[in-house]
Short mmCIF file of C-alpha atoms and ligand atoms in Angstrom, two decimals:
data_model
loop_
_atom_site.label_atom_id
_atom_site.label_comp_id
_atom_site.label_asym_id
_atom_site.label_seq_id
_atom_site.Cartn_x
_atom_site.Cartn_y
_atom_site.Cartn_z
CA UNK A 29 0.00 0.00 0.00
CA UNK A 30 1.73 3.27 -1.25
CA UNK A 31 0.26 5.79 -3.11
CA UNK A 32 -3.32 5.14 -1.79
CA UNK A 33 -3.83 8.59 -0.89
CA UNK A 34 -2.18 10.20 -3.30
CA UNK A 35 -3.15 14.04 -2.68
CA UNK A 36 -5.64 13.47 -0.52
CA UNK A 37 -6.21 16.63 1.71
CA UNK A 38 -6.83 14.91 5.43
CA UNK A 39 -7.55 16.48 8.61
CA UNK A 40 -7.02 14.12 12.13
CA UNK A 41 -7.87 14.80 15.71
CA UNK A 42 -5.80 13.75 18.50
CA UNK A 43 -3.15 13.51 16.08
CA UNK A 44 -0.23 14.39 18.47
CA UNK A 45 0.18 11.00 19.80
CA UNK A 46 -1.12 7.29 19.81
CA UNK A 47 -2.96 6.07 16.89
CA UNK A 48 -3.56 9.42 15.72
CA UNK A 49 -0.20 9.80 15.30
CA UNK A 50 0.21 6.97 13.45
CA UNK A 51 -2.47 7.35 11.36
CA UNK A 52 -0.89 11.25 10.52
CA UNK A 53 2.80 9.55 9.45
CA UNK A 54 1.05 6.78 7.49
CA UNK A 55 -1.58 9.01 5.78
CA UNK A 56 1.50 11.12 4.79
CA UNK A 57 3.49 7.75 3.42
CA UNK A 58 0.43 7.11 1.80
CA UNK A 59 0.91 10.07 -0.21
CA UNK A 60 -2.01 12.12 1.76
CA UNK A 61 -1.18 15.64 2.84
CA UNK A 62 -2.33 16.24 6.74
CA UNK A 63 -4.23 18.90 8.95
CA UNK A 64 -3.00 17.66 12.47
CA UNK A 65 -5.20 19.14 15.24
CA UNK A 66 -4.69 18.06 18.95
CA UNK A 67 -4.50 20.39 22.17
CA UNK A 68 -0.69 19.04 22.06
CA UNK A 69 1.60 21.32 20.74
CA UNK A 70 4.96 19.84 21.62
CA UNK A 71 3.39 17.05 20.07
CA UNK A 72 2.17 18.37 16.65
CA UNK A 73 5.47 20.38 16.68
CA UNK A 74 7.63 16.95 16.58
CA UNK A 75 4.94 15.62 14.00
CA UNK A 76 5.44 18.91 11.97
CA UNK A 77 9.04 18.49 11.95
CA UNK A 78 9.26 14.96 10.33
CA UNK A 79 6.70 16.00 7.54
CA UNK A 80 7.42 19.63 6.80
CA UNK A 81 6.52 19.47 3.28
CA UNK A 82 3.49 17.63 3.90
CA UNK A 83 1.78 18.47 7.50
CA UNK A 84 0.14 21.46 8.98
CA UNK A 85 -1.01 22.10 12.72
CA UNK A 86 -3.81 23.37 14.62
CA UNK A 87 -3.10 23.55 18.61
CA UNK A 88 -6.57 23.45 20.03
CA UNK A 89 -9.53 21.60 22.23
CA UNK A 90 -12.21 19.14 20.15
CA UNK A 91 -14.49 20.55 22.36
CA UNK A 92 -14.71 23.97 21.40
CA UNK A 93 -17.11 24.73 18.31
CA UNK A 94 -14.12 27.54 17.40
CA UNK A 95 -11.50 25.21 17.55
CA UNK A 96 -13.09 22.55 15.10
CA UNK A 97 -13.89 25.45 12.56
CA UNK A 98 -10.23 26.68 12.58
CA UNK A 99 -9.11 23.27 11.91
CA UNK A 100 -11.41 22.79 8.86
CA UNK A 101 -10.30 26.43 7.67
CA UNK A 102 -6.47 25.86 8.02
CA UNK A 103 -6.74 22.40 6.03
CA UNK A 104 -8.81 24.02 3.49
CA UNK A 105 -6.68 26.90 2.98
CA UNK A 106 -3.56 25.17 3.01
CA UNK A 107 -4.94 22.24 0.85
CA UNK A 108 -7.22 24.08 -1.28
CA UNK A 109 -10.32 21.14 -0.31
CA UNK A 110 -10.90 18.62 2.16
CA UNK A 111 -11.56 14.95 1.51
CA UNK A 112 -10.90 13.27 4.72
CA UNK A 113 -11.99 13.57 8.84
CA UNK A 114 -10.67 11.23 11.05
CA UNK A 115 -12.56 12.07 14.48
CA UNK A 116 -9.90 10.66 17.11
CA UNK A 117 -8.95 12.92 20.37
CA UNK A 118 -9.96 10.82 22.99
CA UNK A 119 -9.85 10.40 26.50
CA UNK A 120 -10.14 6.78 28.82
CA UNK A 121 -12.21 6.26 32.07
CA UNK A 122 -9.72 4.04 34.02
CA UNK A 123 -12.04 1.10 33.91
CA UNK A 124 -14.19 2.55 36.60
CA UNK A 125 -17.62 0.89 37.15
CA UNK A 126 -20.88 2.70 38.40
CA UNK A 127 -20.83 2.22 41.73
CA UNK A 128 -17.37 2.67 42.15
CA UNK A 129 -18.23 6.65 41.17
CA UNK A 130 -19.34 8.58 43.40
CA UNK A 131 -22.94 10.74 42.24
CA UNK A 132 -20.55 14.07 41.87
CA UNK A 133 -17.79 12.31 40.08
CA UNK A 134 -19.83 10.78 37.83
CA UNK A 135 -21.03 14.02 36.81
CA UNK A 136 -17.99 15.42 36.49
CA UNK A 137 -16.01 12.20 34.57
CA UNK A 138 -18.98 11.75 32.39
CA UNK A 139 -18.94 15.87 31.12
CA UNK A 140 -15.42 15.28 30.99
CA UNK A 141 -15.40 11.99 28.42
CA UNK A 142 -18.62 12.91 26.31
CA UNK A 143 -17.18 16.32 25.95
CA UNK A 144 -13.98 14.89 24.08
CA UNK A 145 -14.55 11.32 22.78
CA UNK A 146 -18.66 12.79 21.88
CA UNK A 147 -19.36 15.95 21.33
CA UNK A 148 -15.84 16.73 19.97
CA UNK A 149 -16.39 13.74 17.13
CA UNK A 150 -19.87 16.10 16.78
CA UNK A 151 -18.26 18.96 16.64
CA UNK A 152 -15.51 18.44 14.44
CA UNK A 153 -17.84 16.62 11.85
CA UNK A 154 -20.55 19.54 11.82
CA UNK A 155 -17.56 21.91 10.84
CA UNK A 156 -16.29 19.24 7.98
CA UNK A 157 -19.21 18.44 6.55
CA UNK A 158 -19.59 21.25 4.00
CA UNK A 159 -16.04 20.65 3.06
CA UNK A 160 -16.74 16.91 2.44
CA UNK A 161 -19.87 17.74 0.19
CA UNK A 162 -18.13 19.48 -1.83
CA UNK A 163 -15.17 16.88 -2.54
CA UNK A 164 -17.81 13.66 -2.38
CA UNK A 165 -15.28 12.97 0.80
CA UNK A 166 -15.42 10.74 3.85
CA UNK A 167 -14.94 10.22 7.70
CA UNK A 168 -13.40 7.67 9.61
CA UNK A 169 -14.57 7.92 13.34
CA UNK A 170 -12.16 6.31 15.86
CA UNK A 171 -14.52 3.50 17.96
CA UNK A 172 -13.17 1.10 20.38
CA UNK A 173 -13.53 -2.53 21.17
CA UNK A 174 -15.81 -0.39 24.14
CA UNK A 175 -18.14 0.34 20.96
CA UNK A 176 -18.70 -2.84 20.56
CA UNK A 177 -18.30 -5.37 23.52
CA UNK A 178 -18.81 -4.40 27.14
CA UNK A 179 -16.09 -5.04 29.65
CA UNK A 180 -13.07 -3.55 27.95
CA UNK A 181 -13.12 0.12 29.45
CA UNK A 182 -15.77 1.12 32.27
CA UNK A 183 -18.99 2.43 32.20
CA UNK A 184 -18.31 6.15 30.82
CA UNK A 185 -16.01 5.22 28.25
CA UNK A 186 -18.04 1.91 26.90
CA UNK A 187 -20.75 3.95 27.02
CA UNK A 188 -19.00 7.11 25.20
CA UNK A 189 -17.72 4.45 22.35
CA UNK A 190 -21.06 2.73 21.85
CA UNK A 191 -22.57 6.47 20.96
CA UNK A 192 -19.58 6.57 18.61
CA UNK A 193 -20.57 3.48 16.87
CA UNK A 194 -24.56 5.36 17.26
CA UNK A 195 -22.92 8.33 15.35
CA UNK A 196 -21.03 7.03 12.70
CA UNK A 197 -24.39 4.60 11.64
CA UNK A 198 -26.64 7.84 11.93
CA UNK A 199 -23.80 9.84 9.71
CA UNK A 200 -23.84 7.25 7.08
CA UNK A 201 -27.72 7.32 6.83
CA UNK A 202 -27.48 11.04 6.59
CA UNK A 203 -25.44 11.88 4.62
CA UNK A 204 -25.07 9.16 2.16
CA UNK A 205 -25.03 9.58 -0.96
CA UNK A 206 -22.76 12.71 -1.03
CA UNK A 207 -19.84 11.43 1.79
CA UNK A 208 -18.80 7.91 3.39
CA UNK A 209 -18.87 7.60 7.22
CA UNK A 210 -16.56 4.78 8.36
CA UNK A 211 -15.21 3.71 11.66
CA UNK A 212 -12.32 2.10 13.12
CA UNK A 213 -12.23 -0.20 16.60
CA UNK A 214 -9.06 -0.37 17.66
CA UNK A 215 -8.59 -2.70 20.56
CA UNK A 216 -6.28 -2.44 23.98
CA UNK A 217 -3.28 -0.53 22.07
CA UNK A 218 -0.08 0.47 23.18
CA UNK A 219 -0.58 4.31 23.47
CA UNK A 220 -0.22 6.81 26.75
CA UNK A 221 -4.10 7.29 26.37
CA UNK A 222 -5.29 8.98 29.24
CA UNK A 223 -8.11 8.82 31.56
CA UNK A 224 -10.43 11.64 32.19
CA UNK A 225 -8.66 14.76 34.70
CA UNK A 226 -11.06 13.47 37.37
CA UNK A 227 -9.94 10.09 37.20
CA UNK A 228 -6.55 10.68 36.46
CA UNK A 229 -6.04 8.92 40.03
CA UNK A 230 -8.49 5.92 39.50
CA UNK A 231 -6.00 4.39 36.97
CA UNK A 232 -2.33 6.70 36.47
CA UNK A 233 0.04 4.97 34.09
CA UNK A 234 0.89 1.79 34.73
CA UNK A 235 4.18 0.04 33.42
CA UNK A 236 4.59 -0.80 30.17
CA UNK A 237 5.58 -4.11 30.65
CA UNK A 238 2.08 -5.18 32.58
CA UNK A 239 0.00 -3.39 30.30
CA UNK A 240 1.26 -5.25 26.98
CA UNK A 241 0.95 -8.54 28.46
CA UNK A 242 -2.76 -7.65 29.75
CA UNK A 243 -3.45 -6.68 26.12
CA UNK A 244 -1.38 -9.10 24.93
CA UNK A 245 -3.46 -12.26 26.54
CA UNK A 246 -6.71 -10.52 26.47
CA UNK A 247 -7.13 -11.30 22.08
CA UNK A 248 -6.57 -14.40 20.20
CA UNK A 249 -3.93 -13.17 18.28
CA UNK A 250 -1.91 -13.10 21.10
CA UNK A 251 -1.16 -9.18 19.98
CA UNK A 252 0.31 -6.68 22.16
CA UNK A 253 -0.89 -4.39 19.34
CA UNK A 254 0.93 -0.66 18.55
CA UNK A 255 -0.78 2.38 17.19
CA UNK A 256 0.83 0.98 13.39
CA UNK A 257 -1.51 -2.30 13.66
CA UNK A 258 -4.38 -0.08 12.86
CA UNK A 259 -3.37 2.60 10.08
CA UNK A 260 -3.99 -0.25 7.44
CA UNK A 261 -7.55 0.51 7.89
CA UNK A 262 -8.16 4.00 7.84
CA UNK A 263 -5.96 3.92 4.57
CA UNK A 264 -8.44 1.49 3.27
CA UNK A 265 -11.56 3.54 4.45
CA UNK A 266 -9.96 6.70 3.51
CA UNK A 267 -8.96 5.76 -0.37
CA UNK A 268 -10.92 5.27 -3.44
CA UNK A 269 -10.73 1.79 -2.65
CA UNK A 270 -13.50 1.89 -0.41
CA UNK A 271 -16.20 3.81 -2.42
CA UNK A 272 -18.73 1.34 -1.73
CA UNK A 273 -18.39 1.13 2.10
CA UNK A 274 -20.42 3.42 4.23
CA UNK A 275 -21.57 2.64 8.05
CA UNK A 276 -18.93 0.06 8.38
CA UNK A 277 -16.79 -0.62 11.72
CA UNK A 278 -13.77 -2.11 10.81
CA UNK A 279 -12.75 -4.38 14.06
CA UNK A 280 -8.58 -4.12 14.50
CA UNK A 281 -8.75 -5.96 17.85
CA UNK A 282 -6.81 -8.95 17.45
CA UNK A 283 -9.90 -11.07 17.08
CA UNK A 284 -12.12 -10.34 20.20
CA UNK A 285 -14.99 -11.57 18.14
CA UNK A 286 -13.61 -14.50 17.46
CA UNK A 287 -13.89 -15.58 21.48
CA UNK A 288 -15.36 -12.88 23.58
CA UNK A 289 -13.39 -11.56 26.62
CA UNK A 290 -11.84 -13.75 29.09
CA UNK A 291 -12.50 -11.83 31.98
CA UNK A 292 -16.39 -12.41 33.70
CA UNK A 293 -16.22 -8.98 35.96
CA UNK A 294 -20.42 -8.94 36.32
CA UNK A 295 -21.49 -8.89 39.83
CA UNK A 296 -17.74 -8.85 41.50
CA UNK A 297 -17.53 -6.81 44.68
CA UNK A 298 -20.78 -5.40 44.56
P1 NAD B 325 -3.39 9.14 23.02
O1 NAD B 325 -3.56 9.79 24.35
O2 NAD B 325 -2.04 8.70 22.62
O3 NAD B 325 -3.96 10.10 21.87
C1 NAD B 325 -5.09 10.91 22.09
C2 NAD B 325 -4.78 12.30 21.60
O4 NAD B 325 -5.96 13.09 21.75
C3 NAD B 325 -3.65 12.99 22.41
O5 NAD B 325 -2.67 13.49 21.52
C4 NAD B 325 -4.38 14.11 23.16
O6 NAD B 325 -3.59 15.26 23.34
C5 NAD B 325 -5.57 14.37 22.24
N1 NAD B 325 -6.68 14.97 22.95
C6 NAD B 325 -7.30 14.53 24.07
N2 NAD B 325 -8.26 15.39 24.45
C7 NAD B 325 -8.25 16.40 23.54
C8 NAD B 325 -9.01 17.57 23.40
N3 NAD B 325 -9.97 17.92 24.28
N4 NAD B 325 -8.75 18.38 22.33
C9 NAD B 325 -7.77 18.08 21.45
N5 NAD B 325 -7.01 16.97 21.55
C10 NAD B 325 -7.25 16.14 22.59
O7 NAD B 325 -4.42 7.91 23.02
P2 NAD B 325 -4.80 6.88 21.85
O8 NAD B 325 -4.85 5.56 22.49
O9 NAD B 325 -3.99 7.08 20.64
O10 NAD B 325 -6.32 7.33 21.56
C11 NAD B 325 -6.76 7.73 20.28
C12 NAD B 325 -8.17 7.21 20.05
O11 NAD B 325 -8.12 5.78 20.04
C13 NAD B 325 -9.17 7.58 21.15
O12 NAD B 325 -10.40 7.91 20.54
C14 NAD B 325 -9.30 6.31 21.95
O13 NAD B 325 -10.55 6.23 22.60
C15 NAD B 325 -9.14 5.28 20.86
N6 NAD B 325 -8.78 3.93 21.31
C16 NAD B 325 -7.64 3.73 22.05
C17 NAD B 325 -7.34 2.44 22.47
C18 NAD B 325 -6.12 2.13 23.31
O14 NAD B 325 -6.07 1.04 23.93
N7 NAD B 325 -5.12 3.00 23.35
C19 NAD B 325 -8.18 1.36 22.11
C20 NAD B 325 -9.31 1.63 21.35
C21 NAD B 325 -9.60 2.90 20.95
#
């Protein structure tokens, strides 16, 4: 695969680190030029600096209405159009059930997680759309294996990813035929996702070591999988290739559906 987005003008969130990140170099390899907007500017600067010819940044928060228009301006000026929005900024819950919340955290963490990894996929693809009509474009939302099974984040962020999965159905449906609205579930990934500020102490980073063998027996493929595992399909979704796909969630998981979770965590500790 090189060449498949050959002057494609793309625009990613969150693209300062993670999968984002690797979706921004890989996009670029692909022959795509990139709009990368995340509220990380060391981040986008180092980004920046390996693609100069090829990358341009917008430091700013998903969840601002401002924000998402700037982002869609700068890639359209720079660019001259816009054919691709990857949705991807995201923030985790630290696995934290319901009753492990108490009522005024939960109001807090649950403003805190639909605000980025909800309203900011809203957000950004309200400003895009007009950009996409006019190109016959697409979007790729980020999902999760939390869009689509329960028991792989906790109850905020499963919940946040299965509206995701809501979105990018209802997206397809509305605005078929003019653009394509794709999704990606990535599952447990090496990244430095983080949780939610008011959670931040519920989880805290954990060694890397641990955390690639949990993901590592937790799939069938026995993956301890890196941001890179997944950029295959967003290319796919993203090119020409894929003109007849719309509403589809492309699972990049390691093969959860293939046995389900290991882990039974209903009714524990109650
Ligand atoms: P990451 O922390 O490496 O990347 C997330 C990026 O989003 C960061 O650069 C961060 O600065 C940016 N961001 C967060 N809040 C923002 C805001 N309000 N405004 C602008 N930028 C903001 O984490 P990641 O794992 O690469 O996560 C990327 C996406 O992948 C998320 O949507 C996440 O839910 C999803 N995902 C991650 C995993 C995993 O195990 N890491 C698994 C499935 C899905």
């Amino acid at each position: 695969m090189t060449g498949w987005l050959r002057d494609k003008a793309t625009l990613v969130t969150g693209a300062a680190s993670g999968i984002g990140e690797a979706v921004a170099d890989r996009f670029v390899d692909e022959g795509a030029r990139v709009c990368a907007f995340d509220r990380d500017a060391a981040g986008l600067e180092r980004l920046a600096a390996r693609h100069p010819q090829h990358v341009v940044t917008v430091a700013g928060d998903v969840r601002s209405w401002d924000d998402n228009r700037r982002a869609v301006r700068t890639a359209a000026d720079a660019f001259g159009r816009l054919d691709v929005f990857v949705a991807n900024a995201g923030v985790g819950d630290a696995f934290v059930r319901l009753v492990d919340l108490a009522p005024d955290e939960l109001e807090r963490a649950f403003d805190e997680i639909f605000g980025v990894d909800v309203k900011g996929y809203l957000l950004g693809a309200r400003a895009a759309v007009p950009a996409l009509v006019q190109t016959g474009g697409c979007m790729i939302l980020t999902a999760s294996s939390a869009g689509v099974f329960a028991g792989t984040g906790g109850v905020l962020y499963t919940a946040a990813k299965h509206a995701v999965v809501g979105l990018i159905r209802q997206l397809a449906h509305e605005l078929a035929p003019k653009v394509r609205v794709n999704g990606v579930a990535p599952g447990g990934t090496l990244t430095g996702m983080q949780p939610a500020p008011s959670l931040r102490d519920r989880g805290g980073p954990r060694p890397e070591t641990s955390r690639a063998e949990r993901i590592r027996v937790a799939n069938p493929l026995g993956l301890a999988m890196r941001p890179s595992d997944h950029t295959a399909a967003y290319v796919l979704l993203a090119s020409d290739q894929a003109r007849a796909m719309t509403g589809v969630v492309l699972e990049s998981d390691g093969g959860l559906r293939a046995r389900g979770l290991w882990d039974v965590a209903g009714g524990r500790d109650l």
